[in-house]
Short mmCIF file of C-alpha atoms in Angstrom, two decimals:
data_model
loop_
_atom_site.label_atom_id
_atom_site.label_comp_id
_atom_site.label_asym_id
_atom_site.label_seq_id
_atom_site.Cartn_x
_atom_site.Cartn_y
_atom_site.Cartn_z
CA UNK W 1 -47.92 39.29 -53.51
CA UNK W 2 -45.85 38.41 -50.07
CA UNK W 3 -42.83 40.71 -49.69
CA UNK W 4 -39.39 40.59 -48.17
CA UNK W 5 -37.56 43.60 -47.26
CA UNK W 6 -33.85 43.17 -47.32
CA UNK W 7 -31.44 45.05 -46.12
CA UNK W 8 -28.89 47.29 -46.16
CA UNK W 9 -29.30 46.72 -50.20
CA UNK W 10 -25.51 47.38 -50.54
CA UNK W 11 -22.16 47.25 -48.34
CA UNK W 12 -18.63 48.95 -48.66
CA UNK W 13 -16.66 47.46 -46.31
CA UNK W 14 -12.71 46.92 -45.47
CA UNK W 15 -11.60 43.05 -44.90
CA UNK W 16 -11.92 41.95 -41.37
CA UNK W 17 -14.60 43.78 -40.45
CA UNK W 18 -18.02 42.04 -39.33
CA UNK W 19 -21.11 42.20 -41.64
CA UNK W 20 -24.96 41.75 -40.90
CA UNK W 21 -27.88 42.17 -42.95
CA UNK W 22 -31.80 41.34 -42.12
CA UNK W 23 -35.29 40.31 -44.04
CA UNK W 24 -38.15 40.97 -42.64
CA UNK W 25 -41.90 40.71 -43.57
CA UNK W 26 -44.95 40.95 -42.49
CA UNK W 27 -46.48 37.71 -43.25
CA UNK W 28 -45.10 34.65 -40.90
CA UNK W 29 -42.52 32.27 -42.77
CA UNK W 30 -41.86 28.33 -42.29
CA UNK W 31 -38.38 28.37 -43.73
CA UNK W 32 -35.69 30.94 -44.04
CA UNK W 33 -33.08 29.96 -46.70
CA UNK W 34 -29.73 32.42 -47.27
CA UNK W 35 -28.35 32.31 -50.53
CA UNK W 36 -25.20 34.13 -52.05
CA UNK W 37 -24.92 34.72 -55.83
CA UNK W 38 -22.00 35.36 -57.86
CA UNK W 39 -21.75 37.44 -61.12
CA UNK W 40 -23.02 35.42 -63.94
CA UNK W 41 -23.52 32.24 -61.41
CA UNK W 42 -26.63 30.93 -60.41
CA UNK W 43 -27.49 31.63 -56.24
CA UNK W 44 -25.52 29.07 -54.25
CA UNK W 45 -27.23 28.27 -50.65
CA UNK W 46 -25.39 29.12 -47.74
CA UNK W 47 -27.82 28.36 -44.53
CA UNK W 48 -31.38 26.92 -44.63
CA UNK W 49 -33.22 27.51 -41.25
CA UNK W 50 -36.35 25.56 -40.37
CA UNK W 51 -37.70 26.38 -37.08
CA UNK W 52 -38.41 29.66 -34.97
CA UNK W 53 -35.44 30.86 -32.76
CA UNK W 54 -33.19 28.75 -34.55
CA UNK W 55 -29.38 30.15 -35.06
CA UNK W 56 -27.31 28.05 -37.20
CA UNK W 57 -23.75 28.46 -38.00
CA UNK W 58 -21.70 28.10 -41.49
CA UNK W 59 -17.80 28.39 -41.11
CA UNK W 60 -18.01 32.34 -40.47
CA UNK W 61 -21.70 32.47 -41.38
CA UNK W 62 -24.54 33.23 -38.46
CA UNK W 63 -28.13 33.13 -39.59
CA UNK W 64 -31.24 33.14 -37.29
CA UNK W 65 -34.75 32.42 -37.54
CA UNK W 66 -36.54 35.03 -36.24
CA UNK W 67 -39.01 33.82 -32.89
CA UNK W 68 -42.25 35.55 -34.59
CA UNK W 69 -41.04 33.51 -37.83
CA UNK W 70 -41.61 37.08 -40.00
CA UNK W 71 -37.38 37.79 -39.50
CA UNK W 72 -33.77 36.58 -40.45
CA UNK W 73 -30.60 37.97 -39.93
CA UNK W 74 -27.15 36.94 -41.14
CA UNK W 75 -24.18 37.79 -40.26
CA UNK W 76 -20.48 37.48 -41.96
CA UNK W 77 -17.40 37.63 -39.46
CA UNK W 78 -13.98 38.71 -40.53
CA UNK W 79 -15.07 39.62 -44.01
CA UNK W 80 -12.27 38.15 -46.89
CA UNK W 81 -12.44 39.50 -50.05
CA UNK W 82 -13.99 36.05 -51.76
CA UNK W 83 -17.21 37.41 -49.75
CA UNK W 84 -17.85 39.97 -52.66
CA UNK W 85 -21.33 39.17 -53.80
CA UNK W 86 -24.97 39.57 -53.75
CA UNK W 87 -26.93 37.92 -50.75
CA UNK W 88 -30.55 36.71 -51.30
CA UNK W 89 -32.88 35.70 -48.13
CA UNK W 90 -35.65 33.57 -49.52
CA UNK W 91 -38.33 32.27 -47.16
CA UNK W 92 -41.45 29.48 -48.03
CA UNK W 93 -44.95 30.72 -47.02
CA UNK W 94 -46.93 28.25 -45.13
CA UNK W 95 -48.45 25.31 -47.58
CA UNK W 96 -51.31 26.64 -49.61
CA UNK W 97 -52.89 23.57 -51.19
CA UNK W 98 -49.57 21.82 -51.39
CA UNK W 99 -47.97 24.96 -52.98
CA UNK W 100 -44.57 25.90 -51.50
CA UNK W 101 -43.17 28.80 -53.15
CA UNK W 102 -39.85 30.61 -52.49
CA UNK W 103 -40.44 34.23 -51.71
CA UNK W 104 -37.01 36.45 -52.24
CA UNK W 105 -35.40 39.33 -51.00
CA UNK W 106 -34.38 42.10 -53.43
CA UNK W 107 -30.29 41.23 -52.10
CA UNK W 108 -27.69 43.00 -49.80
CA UNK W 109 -24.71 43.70 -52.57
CA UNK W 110 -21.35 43.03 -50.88
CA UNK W 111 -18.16 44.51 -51.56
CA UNK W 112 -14.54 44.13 -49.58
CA UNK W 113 -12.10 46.19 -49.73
CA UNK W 114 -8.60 44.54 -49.17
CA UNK J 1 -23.22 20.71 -54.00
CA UNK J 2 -26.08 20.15 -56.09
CA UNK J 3 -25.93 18.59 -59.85
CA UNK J 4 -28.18 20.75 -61.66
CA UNK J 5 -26.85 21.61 -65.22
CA UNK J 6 -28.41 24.68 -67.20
CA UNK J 7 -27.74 24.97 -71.22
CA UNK J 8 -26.62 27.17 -73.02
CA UNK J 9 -25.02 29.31 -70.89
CA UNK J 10 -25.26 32.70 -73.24
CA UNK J 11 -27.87 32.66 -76.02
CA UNK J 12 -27.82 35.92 -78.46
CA UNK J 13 -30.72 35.69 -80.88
CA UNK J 14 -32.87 37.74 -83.16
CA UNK J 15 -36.34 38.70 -82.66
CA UNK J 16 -39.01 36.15 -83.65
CA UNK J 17 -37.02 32.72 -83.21
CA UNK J 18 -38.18 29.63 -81.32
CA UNK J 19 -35.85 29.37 -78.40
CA UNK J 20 -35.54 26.03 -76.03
CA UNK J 21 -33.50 26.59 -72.59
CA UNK J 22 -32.64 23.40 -71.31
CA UNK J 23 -32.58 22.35 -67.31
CA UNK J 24 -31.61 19.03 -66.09
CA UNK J 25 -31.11 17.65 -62.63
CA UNK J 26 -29.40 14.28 -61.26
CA UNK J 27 -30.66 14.33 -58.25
CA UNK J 28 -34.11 13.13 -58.61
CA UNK J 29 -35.80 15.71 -57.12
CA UNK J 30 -39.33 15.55 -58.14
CA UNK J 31 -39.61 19.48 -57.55
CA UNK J 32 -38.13 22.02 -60.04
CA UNK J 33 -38.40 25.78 -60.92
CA UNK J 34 -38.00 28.58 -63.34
CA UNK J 35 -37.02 32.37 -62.09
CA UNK J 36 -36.07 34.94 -64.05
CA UNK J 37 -33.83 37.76 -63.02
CA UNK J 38 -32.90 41.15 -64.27
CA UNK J 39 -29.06 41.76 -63.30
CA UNK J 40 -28.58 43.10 -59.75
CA UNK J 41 -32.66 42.35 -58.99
CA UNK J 42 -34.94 40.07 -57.20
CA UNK J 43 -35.77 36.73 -58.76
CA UNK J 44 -39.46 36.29 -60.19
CA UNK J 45 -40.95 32.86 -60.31
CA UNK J 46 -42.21 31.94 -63.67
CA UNK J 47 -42.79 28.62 -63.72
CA UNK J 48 -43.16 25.21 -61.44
CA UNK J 49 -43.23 21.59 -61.31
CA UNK J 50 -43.87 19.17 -58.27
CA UNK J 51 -43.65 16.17 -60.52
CA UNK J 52 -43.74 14.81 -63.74
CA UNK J 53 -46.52 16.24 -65.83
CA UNK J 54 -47.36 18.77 -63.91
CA UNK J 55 -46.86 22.65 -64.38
CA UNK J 56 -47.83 25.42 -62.35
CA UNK J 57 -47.29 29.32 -63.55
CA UNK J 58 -45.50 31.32 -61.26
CA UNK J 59 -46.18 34.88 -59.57
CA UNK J 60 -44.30 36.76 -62.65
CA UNK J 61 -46.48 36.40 -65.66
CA UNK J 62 -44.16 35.09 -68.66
CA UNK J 63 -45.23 34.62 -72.60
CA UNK J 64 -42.86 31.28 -71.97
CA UNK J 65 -44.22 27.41 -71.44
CA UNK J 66 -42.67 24.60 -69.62
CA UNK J 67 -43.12 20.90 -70.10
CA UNK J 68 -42.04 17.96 -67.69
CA UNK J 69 -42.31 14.96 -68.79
CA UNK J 70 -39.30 13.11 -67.32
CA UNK J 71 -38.31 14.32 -63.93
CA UNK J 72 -35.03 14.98 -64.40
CA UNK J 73 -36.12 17.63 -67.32
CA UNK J 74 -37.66 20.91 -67.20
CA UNK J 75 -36.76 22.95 -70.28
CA UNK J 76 -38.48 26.27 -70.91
CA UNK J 77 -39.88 27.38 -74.37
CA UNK J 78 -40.43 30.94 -76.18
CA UNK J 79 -42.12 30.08 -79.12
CA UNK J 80 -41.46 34.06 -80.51
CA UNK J 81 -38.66 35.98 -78.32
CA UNK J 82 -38.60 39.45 -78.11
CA UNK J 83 -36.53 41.45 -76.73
CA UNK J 84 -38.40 42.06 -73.55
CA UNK J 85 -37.37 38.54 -73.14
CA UNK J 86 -34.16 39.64 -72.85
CA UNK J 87 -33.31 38.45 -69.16
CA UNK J 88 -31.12 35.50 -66.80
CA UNK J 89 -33.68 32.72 -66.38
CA UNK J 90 -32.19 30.04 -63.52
CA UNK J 91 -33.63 26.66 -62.73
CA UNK J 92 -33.88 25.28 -59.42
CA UNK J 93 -34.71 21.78 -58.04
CA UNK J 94 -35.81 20.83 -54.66
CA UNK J 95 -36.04 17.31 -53.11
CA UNK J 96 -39.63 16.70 -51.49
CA UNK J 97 -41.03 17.77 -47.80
CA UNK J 98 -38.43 15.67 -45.24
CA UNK J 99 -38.68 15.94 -41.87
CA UNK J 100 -36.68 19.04 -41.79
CA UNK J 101 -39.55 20.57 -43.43
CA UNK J 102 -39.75 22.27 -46.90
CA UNK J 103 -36.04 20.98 -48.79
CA UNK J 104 -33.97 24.24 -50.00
CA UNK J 105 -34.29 24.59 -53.48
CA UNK J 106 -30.59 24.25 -55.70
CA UNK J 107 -29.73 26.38 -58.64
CA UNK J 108 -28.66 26.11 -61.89
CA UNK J 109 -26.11 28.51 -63.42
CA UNK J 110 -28.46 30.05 -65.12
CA UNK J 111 -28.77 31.07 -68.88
CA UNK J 112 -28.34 34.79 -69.76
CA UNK J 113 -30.49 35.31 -72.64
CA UNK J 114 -30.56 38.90 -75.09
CA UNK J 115 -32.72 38.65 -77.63
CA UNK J 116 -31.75 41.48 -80.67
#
């Protein structure tokens, strides 16, 4: 099936500092969709990105939409330690008989050291 | 935030036992979803709905079944668990195709399921 490769697929990092992480694939994408996930919570969506080139902001949050619609990035400035989690990128393949299916990363495991 | 309600939360039961996981959504989304999830990994699509009475398998192969027949409902069925079912399985909902393009799906909490 489609793949995403995520990564880095885990972070150490001190509070303050500046995080990024990517997906990319090698099939073209309509919709990039950033989610972060909690221990024992179910994914909560941070930034849903619709159209190629696109850079939307969230509070501290930065996510693009890559311009050959196969990449996303986001990025995390001044990192607090409530950012500790586990960030998905999902993306929807182009409509396949009116299927729409979410495609997901394998997650970018965040920790923050005070 | 979205109003999509998962139950139980924890289910511990033995080999062999019927099990129903319940998903409901308030939203009226006519779109809804079953992943599963190992802890730590990807999620796996198991199971879809784009409206009521109608179910789709997912890309993840799963001994479970799925019924919708309101559309704020979606629960998920093992008729026989076993312990490979042992697993988080999270429901999602998703409002349909707006001029945004494809609506972002919402999750559930999920239900963390060991089967003995």
């Amino acid at each position: 099936g489609q793949q995403l490769n995520q990564s880095p697929q885990s972070m150490f990092i001190q509070e303050g500092e500046d995080v990024s992480m990517n997906c990319t694939s090698s099939s073209i994408f309509n919709t990039w969709l950033w989610y972060k996930q909690d221990p024992g919570e179910g994914p909560v969506l941070l930034i849903a990105l619709y159209k190629a080139g696109e850079l939307t902001s969230n509070g501290r949050l930065t996510a693009q939409f890559g311009i050959t619609r196969k990449d996303s990035f986001l990025n995390i400035s001044a990192s607090i330690p409530s950012d500790v989690g586990i960030y998905f990128c999902a993306g929807t393949l182009p409509s396949q008989g009116g299927s729409e299916k979410l495609v997901f990363g394998k997650g970018t495991k965040l920790t923050v050291n005070p | 935030e979205a109003d999509i309600y998962q139950t139980p939360r924890y289910l511990v039961i033995g080999t062999g036992k019927k099990i129903t996981l319940e998903c409901s959504q308030t939203m009226g989304h006519d779109k809804m979803y079953w992943y599963q999830q190992d802890p730590g990994m990807e999620l796996h699509l198991i199971h879809y709905s784009y409206g009521v009475n109608s179910t789709e398998k997912g890309d993840l192969s799963s001994e479970s079944t799925v019924s919708r027949i309101r559309t704020e409902h979606f629960p998920l069925t093992l008729e026989s668990a076993r312990p490979s079912h042992t697993s988080q399985y999270l429901c999602a909902s998703s409002d349909s195709q707006g001029l945004e393009g494809n609506q972002p799906q919402h999750f559930g909490d999920g239900t963390r399921l060991s089967i003995l």
